[in-house]
PDB file of C-alpha atoms in Angstrom:
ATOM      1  CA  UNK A 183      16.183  -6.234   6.880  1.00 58.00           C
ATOM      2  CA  UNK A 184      13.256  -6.709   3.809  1.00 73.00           C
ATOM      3  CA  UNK A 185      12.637  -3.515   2.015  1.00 91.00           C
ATOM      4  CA  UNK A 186       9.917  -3.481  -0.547  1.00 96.00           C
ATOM      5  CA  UNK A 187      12.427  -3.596  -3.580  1.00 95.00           C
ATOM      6  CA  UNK A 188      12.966  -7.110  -2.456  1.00 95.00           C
ATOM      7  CA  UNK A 189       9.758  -8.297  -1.977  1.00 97.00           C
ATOM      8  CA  UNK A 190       9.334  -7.294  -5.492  1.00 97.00           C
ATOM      9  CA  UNK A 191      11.947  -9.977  -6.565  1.00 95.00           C
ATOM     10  CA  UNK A 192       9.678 -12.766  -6.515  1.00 95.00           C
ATOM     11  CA  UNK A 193       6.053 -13.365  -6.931  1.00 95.00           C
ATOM     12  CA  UNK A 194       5.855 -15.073  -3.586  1.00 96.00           C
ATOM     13  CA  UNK A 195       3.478 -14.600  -0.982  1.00 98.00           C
ATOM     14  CA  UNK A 196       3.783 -11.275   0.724  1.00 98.00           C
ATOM     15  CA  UNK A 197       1.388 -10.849   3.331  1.00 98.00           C
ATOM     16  CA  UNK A 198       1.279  -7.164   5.100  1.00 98.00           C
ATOM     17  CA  UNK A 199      -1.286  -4.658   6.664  1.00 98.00           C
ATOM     18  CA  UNK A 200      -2.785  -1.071   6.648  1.00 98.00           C
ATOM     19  CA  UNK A 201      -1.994   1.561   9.454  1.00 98.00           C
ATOM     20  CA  UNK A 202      -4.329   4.145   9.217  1.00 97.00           C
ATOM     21  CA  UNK A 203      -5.531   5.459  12.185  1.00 97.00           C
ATOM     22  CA  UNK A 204      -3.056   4.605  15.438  1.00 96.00           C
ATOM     23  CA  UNK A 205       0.569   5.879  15.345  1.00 94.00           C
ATOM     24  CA  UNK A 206       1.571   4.211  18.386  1.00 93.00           C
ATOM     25  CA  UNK A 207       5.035   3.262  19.409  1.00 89.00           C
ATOM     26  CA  UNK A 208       4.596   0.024  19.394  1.00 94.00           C
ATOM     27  CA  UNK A 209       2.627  -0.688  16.260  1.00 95.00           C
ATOM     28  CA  UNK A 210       5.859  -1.922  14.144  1.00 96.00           C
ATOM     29  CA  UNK A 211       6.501  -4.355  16.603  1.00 96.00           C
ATOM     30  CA  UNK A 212       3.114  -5.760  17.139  1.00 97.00           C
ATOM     31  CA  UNK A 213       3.340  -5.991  13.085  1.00 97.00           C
ATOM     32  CA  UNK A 214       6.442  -8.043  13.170  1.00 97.00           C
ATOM     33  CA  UNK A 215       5.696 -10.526  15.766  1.00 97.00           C
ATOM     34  CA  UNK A 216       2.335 -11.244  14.152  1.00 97.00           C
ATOM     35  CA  UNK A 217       4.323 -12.022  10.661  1.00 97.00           C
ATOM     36  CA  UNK A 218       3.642  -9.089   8.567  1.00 98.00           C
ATOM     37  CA  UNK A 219       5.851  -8.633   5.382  1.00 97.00           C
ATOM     38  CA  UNK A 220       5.312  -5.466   4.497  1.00 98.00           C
ATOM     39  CA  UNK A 221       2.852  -2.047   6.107  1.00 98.00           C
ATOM     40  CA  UNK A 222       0.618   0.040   4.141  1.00 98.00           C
ATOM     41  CA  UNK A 223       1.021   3.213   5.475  1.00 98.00           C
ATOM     42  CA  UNK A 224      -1.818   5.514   4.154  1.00 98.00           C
ATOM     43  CA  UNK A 225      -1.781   9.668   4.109  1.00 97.00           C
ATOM     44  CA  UNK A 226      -5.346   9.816   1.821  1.00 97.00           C
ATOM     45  CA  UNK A 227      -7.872   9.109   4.033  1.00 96.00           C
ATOM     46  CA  UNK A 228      -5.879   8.749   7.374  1.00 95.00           C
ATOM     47  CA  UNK A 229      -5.323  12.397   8.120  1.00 91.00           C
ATOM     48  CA  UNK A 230      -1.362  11.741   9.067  1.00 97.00           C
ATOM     49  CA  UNK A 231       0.966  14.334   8.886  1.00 97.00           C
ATOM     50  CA  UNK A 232       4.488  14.195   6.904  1.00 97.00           C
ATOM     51  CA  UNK A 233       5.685  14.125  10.189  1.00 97.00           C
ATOM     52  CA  UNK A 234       3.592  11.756  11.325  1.00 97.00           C
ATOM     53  CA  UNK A 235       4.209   9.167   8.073  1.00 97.00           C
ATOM     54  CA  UNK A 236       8.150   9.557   8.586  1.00 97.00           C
ATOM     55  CA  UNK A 237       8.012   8.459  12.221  1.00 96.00           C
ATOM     56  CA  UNK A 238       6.189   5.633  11.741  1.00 96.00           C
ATOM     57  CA  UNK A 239       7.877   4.559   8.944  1.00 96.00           C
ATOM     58  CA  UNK A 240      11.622   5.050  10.412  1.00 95.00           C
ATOM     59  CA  UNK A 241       9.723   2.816  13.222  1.00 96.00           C
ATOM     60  CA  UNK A 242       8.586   0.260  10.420  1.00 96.00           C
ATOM     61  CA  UNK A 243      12.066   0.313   8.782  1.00 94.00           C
ATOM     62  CA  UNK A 244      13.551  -0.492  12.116  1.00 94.00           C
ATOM     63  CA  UNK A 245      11.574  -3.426  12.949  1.00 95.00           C
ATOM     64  CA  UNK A 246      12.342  -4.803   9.126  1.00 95.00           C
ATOM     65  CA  UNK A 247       8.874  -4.174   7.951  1.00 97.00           C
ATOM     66  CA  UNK A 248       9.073  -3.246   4.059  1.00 97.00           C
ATOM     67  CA  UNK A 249       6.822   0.151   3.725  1.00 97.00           C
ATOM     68  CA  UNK A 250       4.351   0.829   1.114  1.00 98.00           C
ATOM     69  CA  UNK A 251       2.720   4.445   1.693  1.00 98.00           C
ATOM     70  CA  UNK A 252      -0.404   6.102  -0.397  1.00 98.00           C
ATOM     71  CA  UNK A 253       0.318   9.851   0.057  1.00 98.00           C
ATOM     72  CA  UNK A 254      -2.843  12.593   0.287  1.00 97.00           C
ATOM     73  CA  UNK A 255      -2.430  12.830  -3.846  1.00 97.00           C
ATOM     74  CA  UNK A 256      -0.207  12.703  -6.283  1.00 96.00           C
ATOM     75  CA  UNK A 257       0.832  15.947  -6.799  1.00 97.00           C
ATOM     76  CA  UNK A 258       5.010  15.998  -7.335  1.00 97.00           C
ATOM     77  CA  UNK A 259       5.159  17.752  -4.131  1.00 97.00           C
ATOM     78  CA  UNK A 260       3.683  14.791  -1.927  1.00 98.00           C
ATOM     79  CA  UNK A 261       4.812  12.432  -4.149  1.00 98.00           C
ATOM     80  CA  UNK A 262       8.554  13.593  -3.533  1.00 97.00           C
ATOM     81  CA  UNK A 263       7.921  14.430  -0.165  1.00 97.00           C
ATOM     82  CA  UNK A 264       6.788  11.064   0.338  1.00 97.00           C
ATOM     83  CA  UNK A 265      10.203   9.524  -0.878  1.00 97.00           C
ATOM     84  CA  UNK A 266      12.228  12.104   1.067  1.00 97.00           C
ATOM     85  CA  UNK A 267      10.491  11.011   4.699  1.00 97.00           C
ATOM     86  CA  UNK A 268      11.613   7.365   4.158  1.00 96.00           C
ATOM     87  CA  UNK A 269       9.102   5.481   2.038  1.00 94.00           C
ATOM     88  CA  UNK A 270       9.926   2.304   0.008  1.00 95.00           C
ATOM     89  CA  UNK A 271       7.543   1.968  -2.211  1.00 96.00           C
ATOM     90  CA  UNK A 272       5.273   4.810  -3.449  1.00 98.00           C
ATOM     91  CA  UNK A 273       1.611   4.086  -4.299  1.00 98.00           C
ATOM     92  CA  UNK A 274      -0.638   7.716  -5.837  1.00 98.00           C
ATOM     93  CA  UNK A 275      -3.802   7.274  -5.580  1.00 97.00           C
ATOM     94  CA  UNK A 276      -6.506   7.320  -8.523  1.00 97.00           C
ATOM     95  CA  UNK A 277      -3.446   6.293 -11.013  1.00 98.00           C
ATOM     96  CA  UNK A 278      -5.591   6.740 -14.403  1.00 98.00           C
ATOM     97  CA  UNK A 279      -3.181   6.668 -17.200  1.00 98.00           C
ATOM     98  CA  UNK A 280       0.511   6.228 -18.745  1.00 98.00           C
ATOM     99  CA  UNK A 281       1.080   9.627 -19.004  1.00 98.00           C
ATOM    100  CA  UNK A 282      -0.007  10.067 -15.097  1.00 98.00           C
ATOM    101  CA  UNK A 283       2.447   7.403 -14.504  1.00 98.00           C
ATOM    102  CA  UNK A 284       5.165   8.779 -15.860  1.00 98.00           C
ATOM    103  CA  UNK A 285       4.690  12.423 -14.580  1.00 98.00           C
ATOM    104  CA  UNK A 286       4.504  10.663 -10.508  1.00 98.00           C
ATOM    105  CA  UNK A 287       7.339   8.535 -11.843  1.00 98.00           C
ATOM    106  CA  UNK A 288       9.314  11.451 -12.302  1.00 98.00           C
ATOM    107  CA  UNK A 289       8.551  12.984  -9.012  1.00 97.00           C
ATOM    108  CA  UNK A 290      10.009  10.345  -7.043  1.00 97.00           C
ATOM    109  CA  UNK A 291      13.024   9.580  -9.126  1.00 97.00           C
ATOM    110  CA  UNK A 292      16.419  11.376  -9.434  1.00 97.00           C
ATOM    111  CA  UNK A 293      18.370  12.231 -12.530  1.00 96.00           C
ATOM    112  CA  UNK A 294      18.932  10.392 -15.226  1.00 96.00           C
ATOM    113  CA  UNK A 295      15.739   8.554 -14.184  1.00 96.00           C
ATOM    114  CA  UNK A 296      13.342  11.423 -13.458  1.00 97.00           C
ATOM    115  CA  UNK A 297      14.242  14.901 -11.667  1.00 97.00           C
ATOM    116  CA  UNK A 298      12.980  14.071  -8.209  1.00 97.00           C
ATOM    117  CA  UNK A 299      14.801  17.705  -6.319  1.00 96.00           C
ATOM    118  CA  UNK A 300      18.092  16.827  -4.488  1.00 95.00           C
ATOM    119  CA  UNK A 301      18.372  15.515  -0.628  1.00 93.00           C
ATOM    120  CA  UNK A 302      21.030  13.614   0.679  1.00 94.00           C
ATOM    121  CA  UNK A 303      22.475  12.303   4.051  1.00 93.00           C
ATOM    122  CA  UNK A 304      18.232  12.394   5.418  1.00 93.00           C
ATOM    123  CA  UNK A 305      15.929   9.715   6.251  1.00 93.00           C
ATOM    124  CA  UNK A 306      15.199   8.351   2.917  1.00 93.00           C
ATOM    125  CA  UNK A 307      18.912   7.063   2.970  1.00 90.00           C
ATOM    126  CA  UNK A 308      18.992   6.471   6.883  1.00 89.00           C
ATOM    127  CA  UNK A 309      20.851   9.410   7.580  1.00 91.00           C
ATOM    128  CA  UNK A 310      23.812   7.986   6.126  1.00 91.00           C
ATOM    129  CA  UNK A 311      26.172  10.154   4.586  1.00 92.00           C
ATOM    130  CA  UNK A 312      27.538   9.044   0.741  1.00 93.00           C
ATOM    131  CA  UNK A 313      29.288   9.969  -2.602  1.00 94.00           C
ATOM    132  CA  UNK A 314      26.209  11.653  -4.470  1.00 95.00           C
ATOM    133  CA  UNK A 315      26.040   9.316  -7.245  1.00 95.00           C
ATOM    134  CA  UNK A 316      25.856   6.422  -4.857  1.00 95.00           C
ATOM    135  CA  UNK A 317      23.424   8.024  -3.131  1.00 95.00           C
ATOM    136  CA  UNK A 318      21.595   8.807  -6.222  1.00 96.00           C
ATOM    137  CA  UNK A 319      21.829   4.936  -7.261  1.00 96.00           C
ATOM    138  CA  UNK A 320      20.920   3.808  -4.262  1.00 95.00           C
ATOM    139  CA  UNK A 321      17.487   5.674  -4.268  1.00 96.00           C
ATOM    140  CA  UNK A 322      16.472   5.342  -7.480  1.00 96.00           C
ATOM    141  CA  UNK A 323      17.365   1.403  -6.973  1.00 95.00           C
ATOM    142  CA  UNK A 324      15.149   0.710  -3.850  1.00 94.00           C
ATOM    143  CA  UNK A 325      11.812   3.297  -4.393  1.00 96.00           C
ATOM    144  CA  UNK A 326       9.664   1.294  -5.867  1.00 97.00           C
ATOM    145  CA  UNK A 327       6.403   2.592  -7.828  1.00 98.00           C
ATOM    146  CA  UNK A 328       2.862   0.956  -7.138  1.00 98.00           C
ATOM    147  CA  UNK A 329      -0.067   2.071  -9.506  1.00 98.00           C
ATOM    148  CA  UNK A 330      -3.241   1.788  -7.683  1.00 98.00           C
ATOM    149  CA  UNK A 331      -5.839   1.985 -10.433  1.00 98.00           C
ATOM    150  CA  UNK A 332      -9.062   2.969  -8.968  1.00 98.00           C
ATOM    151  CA  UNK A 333     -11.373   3.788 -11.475  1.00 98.00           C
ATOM    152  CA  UNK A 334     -13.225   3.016 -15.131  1.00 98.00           C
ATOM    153  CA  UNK A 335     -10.464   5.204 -16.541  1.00 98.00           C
ATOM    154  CA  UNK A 336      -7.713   3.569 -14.961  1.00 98.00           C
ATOM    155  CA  UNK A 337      -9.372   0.231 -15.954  1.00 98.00           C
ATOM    156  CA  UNK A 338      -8.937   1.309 -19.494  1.00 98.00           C
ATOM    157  CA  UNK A 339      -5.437   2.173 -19.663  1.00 98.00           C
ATOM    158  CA  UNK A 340      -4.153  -0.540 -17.766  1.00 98.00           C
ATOM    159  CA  UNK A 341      -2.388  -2.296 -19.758  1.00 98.00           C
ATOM    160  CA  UNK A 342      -0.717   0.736 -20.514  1.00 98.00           C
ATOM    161  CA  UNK A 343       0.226   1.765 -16.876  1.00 98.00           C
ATOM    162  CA  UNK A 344       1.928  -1.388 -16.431  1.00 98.00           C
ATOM    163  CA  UNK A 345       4.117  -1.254 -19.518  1.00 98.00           C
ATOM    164  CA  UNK A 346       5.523   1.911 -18.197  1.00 98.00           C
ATOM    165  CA  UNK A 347       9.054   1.416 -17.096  1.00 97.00           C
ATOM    166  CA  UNK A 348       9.464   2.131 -13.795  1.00 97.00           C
ATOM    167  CA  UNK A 349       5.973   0.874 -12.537  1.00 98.00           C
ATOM    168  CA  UNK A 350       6.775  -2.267 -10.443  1.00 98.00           C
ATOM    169  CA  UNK A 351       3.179  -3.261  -9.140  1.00 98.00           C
ATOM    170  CA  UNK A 352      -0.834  -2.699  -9.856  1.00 98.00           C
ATOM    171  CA  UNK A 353      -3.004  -2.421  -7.026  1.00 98.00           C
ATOM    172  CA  UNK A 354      -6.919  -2.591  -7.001  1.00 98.00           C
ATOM    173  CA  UNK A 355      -8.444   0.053  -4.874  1.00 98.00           C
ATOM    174  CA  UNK A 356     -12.143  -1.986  -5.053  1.00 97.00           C
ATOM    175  CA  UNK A 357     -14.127   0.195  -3.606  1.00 97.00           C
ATOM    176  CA  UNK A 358     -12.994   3.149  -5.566  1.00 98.00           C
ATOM    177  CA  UNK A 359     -13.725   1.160  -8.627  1.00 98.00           C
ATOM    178  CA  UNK A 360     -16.676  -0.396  -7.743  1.00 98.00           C
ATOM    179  CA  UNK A 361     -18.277   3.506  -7.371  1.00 98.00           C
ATOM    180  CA  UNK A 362     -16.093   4.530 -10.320  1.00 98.00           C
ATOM    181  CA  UNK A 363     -18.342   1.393 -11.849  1.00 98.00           C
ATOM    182  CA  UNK A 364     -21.426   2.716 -10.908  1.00 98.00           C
ATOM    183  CA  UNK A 365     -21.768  -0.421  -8.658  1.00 98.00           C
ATOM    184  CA  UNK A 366     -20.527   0.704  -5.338  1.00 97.00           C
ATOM    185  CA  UNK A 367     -19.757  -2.585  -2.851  1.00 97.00           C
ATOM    186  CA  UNK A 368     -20.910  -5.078  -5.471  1.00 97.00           C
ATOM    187  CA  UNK A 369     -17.910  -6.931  -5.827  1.00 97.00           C
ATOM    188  CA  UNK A 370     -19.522  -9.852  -7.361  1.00 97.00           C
ATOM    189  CA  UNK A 371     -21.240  -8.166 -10.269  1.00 98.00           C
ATOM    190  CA  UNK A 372     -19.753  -9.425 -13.347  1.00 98.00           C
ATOM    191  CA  UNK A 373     -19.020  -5.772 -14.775  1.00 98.00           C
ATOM    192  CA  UNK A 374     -16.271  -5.666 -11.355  1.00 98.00           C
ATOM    193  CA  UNK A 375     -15.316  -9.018 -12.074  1.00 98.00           C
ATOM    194  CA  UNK A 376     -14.339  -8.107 -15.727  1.00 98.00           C
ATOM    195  CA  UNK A 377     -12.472  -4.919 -15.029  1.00 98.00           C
ATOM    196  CA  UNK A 378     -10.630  -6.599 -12.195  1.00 98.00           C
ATOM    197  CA  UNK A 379      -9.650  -9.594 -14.873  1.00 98.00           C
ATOM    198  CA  UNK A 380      -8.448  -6.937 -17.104  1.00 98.00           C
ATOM    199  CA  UNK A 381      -5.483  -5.674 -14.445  1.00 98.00           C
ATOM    200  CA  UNK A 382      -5.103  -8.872 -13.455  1.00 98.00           C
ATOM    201  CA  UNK A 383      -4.414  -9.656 -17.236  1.00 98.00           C
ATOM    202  CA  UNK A 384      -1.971  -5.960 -17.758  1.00 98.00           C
ATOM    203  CA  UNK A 385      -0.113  -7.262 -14.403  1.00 98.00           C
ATOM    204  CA  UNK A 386       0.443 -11.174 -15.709  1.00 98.00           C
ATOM    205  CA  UNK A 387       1.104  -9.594 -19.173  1.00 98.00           C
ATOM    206  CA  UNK A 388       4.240  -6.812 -18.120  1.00 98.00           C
ATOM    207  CA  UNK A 389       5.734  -9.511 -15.687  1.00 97.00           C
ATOM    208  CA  UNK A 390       3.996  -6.859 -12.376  1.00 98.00           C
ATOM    209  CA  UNK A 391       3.333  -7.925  -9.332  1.00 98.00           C
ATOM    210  CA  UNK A 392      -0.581  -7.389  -8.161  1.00 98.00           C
ATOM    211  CA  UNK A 393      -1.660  -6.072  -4.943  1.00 98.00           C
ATOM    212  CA  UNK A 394      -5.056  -6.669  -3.193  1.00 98.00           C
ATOM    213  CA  UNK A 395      -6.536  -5.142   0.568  1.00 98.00           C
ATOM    214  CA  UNK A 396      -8.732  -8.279   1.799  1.00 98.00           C
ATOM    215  CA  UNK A 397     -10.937  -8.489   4.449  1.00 96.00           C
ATOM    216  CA  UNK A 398     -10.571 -12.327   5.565  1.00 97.00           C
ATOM    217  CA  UNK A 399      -8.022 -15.061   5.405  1.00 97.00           C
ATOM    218  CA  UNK A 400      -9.840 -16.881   3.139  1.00 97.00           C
ATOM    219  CA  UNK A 401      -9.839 -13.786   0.446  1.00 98.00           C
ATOM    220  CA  UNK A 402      -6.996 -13.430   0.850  1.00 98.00           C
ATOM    221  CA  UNK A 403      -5.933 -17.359  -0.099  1.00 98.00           C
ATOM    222  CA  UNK A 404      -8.547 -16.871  -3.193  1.00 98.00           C
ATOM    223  CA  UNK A 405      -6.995 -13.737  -4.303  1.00 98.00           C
ATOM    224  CA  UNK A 406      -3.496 -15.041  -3.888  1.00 98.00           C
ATOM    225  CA  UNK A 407      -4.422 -17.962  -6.182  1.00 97.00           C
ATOM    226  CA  UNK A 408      -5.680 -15.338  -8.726  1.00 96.00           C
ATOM    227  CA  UNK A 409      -2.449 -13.818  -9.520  1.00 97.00           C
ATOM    228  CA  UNK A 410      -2.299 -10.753  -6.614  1.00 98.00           C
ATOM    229  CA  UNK A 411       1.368 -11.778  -4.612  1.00 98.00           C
ATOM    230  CA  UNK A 412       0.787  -8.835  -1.868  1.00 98.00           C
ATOM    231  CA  UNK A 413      -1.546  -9.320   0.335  1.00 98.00           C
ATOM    232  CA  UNK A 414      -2.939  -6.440   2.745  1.00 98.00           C
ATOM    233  CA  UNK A 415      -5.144  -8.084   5.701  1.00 98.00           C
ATOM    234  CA  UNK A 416      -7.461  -5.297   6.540  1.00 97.00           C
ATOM    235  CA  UNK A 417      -6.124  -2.612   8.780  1.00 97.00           C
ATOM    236  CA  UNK A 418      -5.240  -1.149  12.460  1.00 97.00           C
ATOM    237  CA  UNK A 419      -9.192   0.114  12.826  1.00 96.00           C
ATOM    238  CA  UNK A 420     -11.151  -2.729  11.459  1.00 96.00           C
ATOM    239  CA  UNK A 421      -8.824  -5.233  12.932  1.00 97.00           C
ATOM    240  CA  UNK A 422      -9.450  -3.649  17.016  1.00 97.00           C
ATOM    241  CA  UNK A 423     -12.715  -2.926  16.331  1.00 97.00           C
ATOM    242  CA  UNK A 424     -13.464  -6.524  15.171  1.00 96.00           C
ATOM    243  CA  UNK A 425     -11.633  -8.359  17.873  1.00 96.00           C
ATOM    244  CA  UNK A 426     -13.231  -6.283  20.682  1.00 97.00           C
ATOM    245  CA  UNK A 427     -16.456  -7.033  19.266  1.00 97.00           C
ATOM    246  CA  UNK A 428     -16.349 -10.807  18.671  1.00 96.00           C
ATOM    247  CA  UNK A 429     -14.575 -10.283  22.449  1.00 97.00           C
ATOM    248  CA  UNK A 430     -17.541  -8.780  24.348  1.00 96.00           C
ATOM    249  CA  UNK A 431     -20.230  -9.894  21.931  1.00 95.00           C
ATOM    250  CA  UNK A 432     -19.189 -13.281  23.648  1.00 95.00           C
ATOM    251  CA  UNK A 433     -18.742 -12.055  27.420  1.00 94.00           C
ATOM    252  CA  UNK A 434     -22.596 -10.445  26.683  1.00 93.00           C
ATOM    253  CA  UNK A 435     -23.850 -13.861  25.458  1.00 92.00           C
ATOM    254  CA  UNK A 436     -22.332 -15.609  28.609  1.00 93.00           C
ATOM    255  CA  UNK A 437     -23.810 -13.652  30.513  1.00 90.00           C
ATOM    256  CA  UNK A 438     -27.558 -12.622  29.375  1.00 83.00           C
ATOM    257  CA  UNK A 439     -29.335 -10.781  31.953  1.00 84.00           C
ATOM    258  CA  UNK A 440     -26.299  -8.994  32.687  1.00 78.00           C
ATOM    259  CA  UNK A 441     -26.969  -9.611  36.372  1.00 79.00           C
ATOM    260  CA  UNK A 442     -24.754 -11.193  39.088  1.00 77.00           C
ATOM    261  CA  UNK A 443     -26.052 -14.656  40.583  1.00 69.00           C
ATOM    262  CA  UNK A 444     -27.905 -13.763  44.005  1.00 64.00           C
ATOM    263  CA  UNK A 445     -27.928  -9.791  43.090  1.00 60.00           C
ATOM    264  CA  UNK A 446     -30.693  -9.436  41.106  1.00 51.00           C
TER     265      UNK A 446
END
């Protein structure tokens, strides 16, 4: 079973999506028959519960899907809340400097490593009872921390955020940036193009992994090439939504008038 400590063990391709909106039972399985790595399970924009997040993710472990979830902020409450529900890998959103990264850093790990608040034998560590300092090794060993930098400011302490111990991954949020830019959706203006080169630099630099949300195949082959090893192919809304319109954009182009031979 992959968790997303060992996805970080190699700068391989790691190719995963984003759950956002549908909660359904079935969703980890669909995600592991079609090949999916690892889930990006997001709190920030979703509207999921705590509740909600640790079901589906206890459902994602299950399946052997490695879990990667943004929680509504990064405030040591979610943050630890976040780790104590079940999640792998941690990712705050708007991550704008080292100091920020340490402070979420030591939300989600326990002492000597941070002072995360004490809960063993729940579903972080499968329910499993242990020795507390195994169980303190154990979670500190496999939460991994993701710094999504998101903005100007978090372009311009990159380098920074990822030579913080402790941060295992940077992840572009591009549309945050772009806006944060003052170029919303242009993502082929040269001023996005140069602060996305300068994480991509930090990450290469510190030995971190990159991380990248794509919205085709062949993005997400370019951006592989660039340096980012996971790769999230859009997400549970965009992906229904475009199938069932390429689906009966087709049926409506078969059948033009919309009228049944002999009936109209």
């Amino acid at each position: 079973m992959a968790d997303f400590r060992e996805l970080l063990s190699s700068k391989k391709l790691k190719a995963g999506t984003f759950i956002g909106e549908f909660d359904a039972s079935g969703m980890a399985a669909i995600l592991k028959s079609a090949g999916c790595d690892f889930a990006f399970v997001d709190m920030e924009h979703s509207g999921f519960s705590f509740q909600t997040a640790k079901a589906l993710l206890r459902s994602l472990r299950s399946a052997g899907i490695a879990t990667l979830i943004r929680p509504p902020s990064k405030s040591r409450r979610d943050l630890s809340l976040a780790c104590d529900i079940g999640a792998e890998g941690v990712m705050p959103p708007m991550l704008e400097s080292e100091e920020q990264a340490r402070a979420c850093l030591d939300a989600v790990k326990y002492h000597p490593e941070g002072t995360r608040g004490c809960a063993f034998g729940i579903a972080h560590d499968d329910y499993r009872p242990a020795p507390v300092s195994d169980a303190i090794e154990t979670a500190n060993r496999k939460t991994s921390f993701v710094a999504l930098i998101e903005s100007s400011e978090g372009v311009a302490n990159c380098d920074a955020i990822a030579a913080t111990p402790g941060v295992d991954c940077l992840w572009i949020g591009h549309f945050d940036l772009s806006a944060s830019l003052g170029i919303p959706g242009e993502f082929e203006n040269p001023v996005f193009k140069e602060a996305v080169a300068a994480v991509m630099q930090a990450a290469a630099r510190h030995g971190k992994s990159a991380g990248r949300l794509v919205a085709s195949a062949e993005e997400g082959v370019e951006l592989f090439r660039e340096g980012n090893d996971f790769i999230c192919y859009l997400g549970d809304v965009w992906l229904l939504q475009r199938a069932l319109s390429s689906g009966i954009s087709a049926i409506r182009r078969g059948v033009p008038d919309g009228e049944l031979a002999g009936r109209g």
